mmCIF file of C-alpha atoms and ligand atoms in Angstrom:
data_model
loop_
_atom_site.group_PDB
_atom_site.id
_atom_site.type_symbol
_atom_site.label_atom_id
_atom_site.label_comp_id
_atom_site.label_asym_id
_atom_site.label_seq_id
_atom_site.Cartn_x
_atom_site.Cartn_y
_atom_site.Cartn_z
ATOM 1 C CA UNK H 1 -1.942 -13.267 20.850
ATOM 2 C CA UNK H 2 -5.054 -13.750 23.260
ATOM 3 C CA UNK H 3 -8.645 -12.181 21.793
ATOM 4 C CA UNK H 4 -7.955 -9.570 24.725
ATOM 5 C CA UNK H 5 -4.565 -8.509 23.768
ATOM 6 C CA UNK H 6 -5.617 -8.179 20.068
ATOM 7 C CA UNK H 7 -8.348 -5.895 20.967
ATOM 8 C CA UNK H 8 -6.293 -3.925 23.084
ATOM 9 C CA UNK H 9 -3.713 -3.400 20.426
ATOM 10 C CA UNK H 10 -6.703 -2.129 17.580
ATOM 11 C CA UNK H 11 -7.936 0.308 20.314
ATOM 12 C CA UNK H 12 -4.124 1.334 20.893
ATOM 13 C CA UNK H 13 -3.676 2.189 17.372
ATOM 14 C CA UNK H 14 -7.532 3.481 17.007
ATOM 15 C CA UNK H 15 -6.210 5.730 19.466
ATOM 16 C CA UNK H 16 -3.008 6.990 18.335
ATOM 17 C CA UNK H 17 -4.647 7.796 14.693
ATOM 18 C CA UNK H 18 -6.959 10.208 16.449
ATOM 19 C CA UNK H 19 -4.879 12.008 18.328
ATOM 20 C CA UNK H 20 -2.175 12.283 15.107
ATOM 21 C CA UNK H 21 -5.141 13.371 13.043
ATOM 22 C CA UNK H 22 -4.998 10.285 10.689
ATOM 23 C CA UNK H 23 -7.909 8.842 9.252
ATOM 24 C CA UNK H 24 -7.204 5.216 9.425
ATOM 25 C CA UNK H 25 -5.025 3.014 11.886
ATOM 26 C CA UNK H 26 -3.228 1.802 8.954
ATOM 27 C CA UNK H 27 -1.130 5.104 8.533
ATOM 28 C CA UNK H 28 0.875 3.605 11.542
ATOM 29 C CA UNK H 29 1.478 0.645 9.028
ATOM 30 C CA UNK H 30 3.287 2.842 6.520
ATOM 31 C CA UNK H 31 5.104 4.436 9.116
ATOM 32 C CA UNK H 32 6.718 1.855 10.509
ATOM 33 C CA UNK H 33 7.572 0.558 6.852
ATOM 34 C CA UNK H 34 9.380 4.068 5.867
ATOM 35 C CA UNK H 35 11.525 4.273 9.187
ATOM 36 C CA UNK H 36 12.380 0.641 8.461
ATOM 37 C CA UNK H 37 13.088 0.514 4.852
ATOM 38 C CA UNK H 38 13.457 4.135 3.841
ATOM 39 C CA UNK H 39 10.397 4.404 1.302
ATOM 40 C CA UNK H 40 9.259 7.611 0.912
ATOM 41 C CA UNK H 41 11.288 10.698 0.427
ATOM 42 C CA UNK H 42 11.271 14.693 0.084
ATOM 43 C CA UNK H 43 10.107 15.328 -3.650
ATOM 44 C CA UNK H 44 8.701 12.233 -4.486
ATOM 45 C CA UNK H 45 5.972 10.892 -6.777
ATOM 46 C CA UNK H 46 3.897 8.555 -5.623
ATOM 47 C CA UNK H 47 1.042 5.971 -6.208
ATOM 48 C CA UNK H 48 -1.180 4.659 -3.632
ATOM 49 C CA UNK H 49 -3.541 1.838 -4.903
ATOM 50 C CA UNK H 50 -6.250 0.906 -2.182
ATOM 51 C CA UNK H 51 -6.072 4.584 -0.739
ATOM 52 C CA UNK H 52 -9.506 5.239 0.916
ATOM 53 C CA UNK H 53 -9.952 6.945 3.306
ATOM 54 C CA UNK H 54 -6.523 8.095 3.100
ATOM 55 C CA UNK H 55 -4.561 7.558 6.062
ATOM 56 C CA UNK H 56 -1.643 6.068 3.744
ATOM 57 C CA UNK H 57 -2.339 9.149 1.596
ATOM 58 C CA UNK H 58 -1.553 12.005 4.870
ATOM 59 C CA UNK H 59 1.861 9.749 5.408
ATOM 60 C CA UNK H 60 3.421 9.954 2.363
ATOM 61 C CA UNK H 61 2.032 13.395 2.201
ATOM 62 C CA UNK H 62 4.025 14.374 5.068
ATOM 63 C CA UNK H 63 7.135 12.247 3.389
ATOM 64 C CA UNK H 64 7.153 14.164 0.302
ATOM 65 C CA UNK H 65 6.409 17.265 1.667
ATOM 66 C CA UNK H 66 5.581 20.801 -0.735
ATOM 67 C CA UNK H 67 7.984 19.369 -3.507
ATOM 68 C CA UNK H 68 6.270 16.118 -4.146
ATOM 69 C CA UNK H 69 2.893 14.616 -5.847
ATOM 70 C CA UNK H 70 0.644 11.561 -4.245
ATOM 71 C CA UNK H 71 -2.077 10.311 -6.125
ATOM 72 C CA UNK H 72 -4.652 7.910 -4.522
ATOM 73 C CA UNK H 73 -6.169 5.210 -6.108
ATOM 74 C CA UNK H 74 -9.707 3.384 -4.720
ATOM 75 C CA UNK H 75 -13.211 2.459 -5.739
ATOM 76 C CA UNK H 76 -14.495 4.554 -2.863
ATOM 77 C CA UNK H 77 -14.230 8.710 -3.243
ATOM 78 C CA UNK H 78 -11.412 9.834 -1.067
ATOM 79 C CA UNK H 79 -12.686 12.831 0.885
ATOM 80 C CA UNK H 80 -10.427 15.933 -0.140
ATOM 81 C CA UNK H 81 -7.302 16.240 1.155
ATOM 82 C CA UNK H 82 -6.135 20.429 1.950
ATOM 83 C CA UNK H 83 -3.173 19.790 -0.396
ATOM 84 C CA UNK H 84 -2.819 21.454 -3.896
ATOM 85 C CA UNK H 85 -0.440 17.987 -4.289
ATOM 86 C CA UNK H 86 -2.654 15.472 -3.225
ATOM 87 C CA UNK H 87 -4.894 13.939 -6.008
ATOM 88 C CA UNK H 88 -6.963 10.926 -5.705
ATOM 89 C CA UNK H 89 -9.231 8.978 -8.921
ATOM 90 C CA UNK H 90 -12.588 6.770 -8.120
ATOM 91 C CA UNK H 91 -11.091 3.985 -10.405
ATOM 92 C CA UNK H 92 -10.785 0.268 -9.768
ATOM 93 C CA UNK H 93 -7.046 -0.675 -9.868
ATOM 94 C CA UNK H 94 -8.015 -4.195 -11.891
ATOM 95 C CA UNK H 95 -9.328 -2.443 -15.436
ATOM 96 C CA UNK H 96 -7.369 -2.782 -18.213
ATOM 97 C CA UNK H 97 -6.923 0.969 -18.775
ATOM 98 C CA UNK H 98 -5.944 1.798 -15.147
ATOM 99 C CA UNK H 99 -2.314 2.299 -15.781
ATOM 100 C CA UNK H 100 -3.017 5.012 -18.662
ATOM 101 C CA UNK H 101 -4.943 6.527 -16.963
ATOM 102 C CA UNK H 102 -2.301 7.190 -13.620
ATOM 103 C CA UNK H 103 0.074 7.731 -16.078
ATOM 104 C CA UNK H 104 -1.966 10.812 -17.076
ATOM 105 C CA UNK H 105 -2.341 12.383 -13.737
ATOM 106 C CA UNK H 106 1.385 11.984 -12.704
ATOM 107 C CA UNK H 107 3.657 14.916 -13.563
ATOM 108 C CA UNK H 108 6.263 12.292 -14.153
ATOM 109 C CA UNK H 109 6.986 8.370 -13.811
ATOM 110 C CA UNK H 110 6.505 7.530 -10.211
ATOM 111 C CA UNK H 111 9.257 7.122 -7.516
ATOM 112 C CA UNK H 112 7.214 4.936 -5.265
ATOM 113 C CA UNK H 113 3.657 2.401 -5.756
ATOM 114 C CA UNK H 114 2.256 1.822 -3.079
ATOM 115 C CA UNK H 115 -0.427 -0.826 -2.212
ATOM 116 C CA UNK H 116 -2.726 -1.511 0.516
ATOM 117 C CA UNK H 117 -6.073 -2.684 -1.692
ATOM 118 C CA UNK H 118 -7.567 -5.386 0.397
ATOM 119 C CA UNK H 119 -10.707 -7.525 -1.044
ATOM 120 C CA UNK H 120 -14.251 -7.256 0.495
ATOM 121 C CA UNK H 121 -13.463 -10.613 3.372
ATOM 122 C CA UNK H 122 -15.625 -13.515 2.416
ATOM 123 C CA UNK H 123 -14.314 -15.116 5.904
ATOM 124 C CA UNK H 124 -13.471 -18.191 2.997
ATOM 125 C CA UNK H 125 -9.938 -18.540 3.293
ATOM 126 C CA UNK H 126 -9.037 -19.510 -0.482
ATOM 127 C CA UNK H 127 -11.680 -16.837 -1.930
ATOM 128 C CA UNK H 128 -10.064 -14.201 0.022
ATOM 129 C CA UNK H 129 -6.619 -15.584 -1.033
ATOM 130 C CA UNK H 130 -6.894 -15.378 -4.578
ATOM 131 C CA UNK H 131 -8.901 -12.136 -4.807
ATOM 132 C CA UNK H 132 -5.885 -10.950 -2.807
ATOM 133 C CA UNK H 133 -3.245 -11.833 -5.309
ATOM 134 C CA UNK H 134 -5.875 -10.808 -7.803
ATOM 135 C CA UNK H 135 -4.789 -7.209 -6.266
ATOM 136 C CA UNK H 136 -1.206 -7.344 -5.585
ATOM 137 C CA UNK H 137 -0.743 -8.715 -9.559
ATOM 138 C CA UNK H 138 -2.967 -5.928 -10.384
ATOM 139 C CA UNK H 139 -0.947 -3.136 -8.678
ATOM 140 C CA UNK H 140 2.582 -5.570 -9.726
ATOM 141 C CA UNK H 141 1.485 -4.488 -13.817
ATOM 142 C CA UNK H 142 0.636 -0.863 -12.696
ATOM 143 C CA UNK H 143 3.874 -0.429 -10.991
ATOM 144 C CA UNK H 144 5.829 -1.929 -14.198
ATOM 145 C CA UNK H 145 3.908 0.677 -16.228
ATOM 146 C CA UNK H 146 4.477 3.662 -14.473
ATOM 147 C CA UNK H 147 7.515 3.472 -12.307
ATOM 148 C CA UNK H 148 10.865 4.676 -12.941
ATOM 149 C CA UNK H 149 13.882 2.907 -13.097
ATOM 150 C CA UNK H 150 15.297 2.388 -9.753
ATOM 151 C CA UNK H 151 11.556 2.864 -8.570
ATOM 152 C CA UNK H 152 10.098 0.709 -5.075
ATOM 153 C CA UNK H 153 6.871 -1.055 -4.542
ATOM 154 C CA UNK H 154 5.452 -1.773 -1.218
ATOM 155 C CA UNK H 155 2.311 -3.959 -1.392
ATOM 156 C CA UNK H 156 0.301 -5.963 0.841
ATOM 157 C CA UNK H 157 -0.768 -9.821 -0.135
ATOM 158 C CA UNK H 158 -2.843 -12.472 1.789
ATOM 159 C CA UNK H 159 -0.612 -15.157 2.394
ATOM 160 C CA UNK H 160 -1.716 -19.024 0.253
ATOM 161 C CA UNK H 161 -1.243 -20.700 -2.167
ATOM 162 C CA UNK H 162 0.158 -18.566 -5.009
ATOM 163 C CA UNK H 163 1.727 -16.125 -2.504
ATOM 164 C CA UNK H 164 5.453 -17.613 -3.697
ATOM 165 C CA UNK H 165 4.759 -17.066 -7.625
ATOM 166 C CA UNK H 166 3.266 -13.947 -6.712
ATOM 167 C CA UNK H 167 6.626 -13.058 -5.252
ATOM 168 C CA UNK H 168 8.866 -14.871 -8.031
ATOM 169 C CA UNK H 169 7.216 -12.602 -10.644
ATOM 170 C CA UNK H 170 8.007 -9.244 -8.448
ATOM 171 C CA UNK H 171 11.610 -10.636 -7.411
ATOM 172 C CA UNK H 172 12.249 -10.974 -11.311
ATOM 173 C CA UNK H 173 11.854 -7.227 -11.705
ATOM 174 C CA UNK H 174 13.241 -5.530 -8.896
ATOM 175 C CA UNK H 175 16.740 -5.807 -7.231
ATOM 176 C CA UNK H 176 16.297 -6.446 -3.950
ATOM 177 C CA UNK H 177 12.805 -7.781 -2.419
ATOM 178 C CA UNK H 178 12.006 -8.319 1.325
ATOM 179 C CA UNK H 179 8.474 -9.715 3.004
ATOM 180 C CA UNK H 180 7.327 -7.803 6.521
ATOM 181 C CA UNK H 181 4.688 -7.841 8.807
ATOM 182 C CA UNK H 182 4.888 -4.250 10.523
ATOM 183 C CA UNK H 183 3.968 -4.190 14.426
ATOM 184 C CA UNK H 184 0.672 -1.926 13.539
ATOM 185 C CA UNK H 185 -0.782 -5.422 11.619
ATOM 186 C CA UNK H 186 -2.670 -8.064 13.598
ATOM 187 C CA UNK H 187 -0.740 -10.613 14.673
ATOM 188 C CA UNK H 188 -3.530 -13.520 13.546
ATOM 189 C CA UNK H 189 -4.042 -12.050 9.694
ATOM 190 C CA UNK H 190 -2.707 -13.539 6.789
ATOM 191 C CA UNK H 191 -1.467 -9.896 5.665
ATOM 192 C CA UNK H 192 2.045 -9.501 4.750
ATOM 193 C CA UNK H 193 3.966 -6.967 3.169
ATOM 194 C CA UNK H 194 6.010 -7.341 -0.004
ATOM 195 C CA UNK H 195 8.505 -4.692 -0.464
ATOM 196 C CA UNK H 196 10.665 -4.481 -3.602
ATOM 197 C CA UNK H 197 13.086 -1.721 -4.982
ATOM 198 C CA UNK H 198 15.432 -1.195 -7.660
ATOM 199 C CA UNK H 199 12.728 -1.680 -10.489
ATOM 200 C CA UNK H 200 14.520 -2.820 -13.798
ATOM 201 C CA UNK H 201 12.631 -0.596 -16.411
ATOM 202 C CA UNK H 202 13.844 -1.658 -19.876
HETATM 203 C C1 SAM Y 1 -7.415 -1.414 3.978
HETATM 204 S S1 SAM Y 1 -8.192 -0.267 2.905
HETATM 205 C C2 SAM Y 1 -6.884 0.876 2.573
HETATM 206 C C3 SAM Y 1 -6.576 1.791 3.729
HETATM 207 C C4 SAM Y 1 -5.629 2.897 3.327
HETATM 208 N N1 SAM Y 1 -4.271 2.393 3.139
HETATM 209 C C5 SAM Y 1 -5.584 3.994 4.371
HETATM 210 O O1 SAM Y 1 -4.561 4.129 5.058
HETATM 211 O O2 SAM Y 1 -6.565 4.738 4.492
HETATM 212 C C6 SAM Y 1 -8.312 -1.154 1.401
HETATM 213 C C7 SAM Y 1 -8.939 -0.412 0.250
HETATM 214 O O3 SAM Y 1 -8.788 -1.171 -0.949
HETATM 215 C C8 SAM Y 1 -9.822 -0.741 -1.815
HETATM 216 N N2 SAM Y 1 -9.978 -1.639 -2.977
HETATM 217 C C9 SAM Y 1 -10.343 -2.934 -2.975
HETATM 218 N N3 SAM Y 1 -10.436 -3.409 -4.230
HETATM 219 C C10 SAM Y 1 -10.098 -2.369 -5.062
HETATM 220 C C11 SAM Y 1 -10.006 -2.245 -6.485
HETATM 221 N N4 SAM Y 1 -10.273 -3.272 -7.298
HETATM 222 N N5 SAM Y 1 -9.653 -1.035 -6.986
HETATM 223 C C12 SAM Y 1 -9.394 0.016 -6.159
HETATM 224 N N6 SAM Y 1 -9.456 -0.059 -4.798
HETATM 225 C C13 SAM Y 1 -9.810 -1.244 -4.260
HETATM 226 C C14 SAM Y 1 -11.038 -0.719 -0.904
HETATM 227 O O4 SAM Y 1 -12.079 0.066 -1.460
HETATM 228 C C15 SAM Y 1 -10.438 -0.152 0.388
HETATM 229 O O5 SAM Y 1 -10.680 1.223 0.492
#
């Protein structure tokens, strides 16, 4: 895709977030992942790791609807949300004691993780690679912590090097696992989806 097209294509979704009230393009992203794949659903719980400003937040929001509880993850504050169901922590999703402490602001084990945590972008290929997976393993062991059996994990990866163990380790866990690039994600980024459901909780 041509430098023009590309730019044409941000601006299309720049647009379509304002006028829907979103607060980042990237709520198109999850969108297009739930009428595919059937994430989110009425009465869910559900993690999102990566969550500021909270685009990905007002989606599965709308998904879950009065019944259900989102919590939102990032190292950035999360301006408030007008939902009595909508929580989010300042935390960073790599600390040891991260999964405790979702596990304590979740009425119950979670239906759905959710990840979209991208690293600062050193432009460096391999740096941005590996603080990538550095992320996805990261919300990987807070998923096995805190989802239910049966539960699904959507979360996004730079593609490299150790994007196929990466994958080997999820695929272990879960029963069925799919990779996607959704239409809303620039076509020249390394991004790609991983998508996994069925978790196996012992
Ligand atoms: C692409 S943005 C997420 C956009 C979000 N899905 C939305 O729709 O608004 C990626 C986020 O990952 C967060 N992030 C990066 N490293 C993190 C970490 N270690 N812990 C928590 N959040 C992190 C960043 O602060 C940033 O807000």
């Amino acid at each position: 895709m041509g430098k023009q097209r590309r730019e044409r294509k941000r601006e299309h979704y720049y647009r379509m977030a304002k006028r829907a009230g979103y607060r980042a393009r990237s709520a198109f992203k999850l969108k297009q992942f739930n009428e595919r794949y059937e994430l989110l659903q009425s009465g869910n719980v559900v993690v999102d790791l990566g969550a500021a400003p909270g685009g990905w937040l007002q989606v599965a929001r709308e998904e879950v609807g009065d019944e259900g509880f989102v919590l939102g993850v990032d190292l950035q504050k999360i301006a408030k949300l007008p939902y009595r169901n909508v929580k989010t922590l300042v935390a960073d999703i790599t600390d040891l004691s991260i999964s405790e402490l979702i596990r304590q602001n979740l009425p119950r084990p979670a239906d759905v993780v959710l990840s979209d945590a991208s690293p600062k972008i050193s432009g460096v290929w391999s740096i941005d690679h590996a603080r990538s997976i550095e992320l996805a393993d990261a919300a990987f062991a807070i998923a096995c912590e805190v989802l239910s059996k049966g539960g699904k994990l959507l979360v996004k990866v730079f593609q490299g090097e150790f994007f196929q163990d990466f994958v080997q380790n999820v695929r272990k866990n879960f029963d069925h696992l799919k990779i996607s690039k959704p239409p809303a994600s620039r076509k020249g980024s390394s991004e790609v989806y991983v998508i996994a459901n069925g978790f196996k909780r012992i």
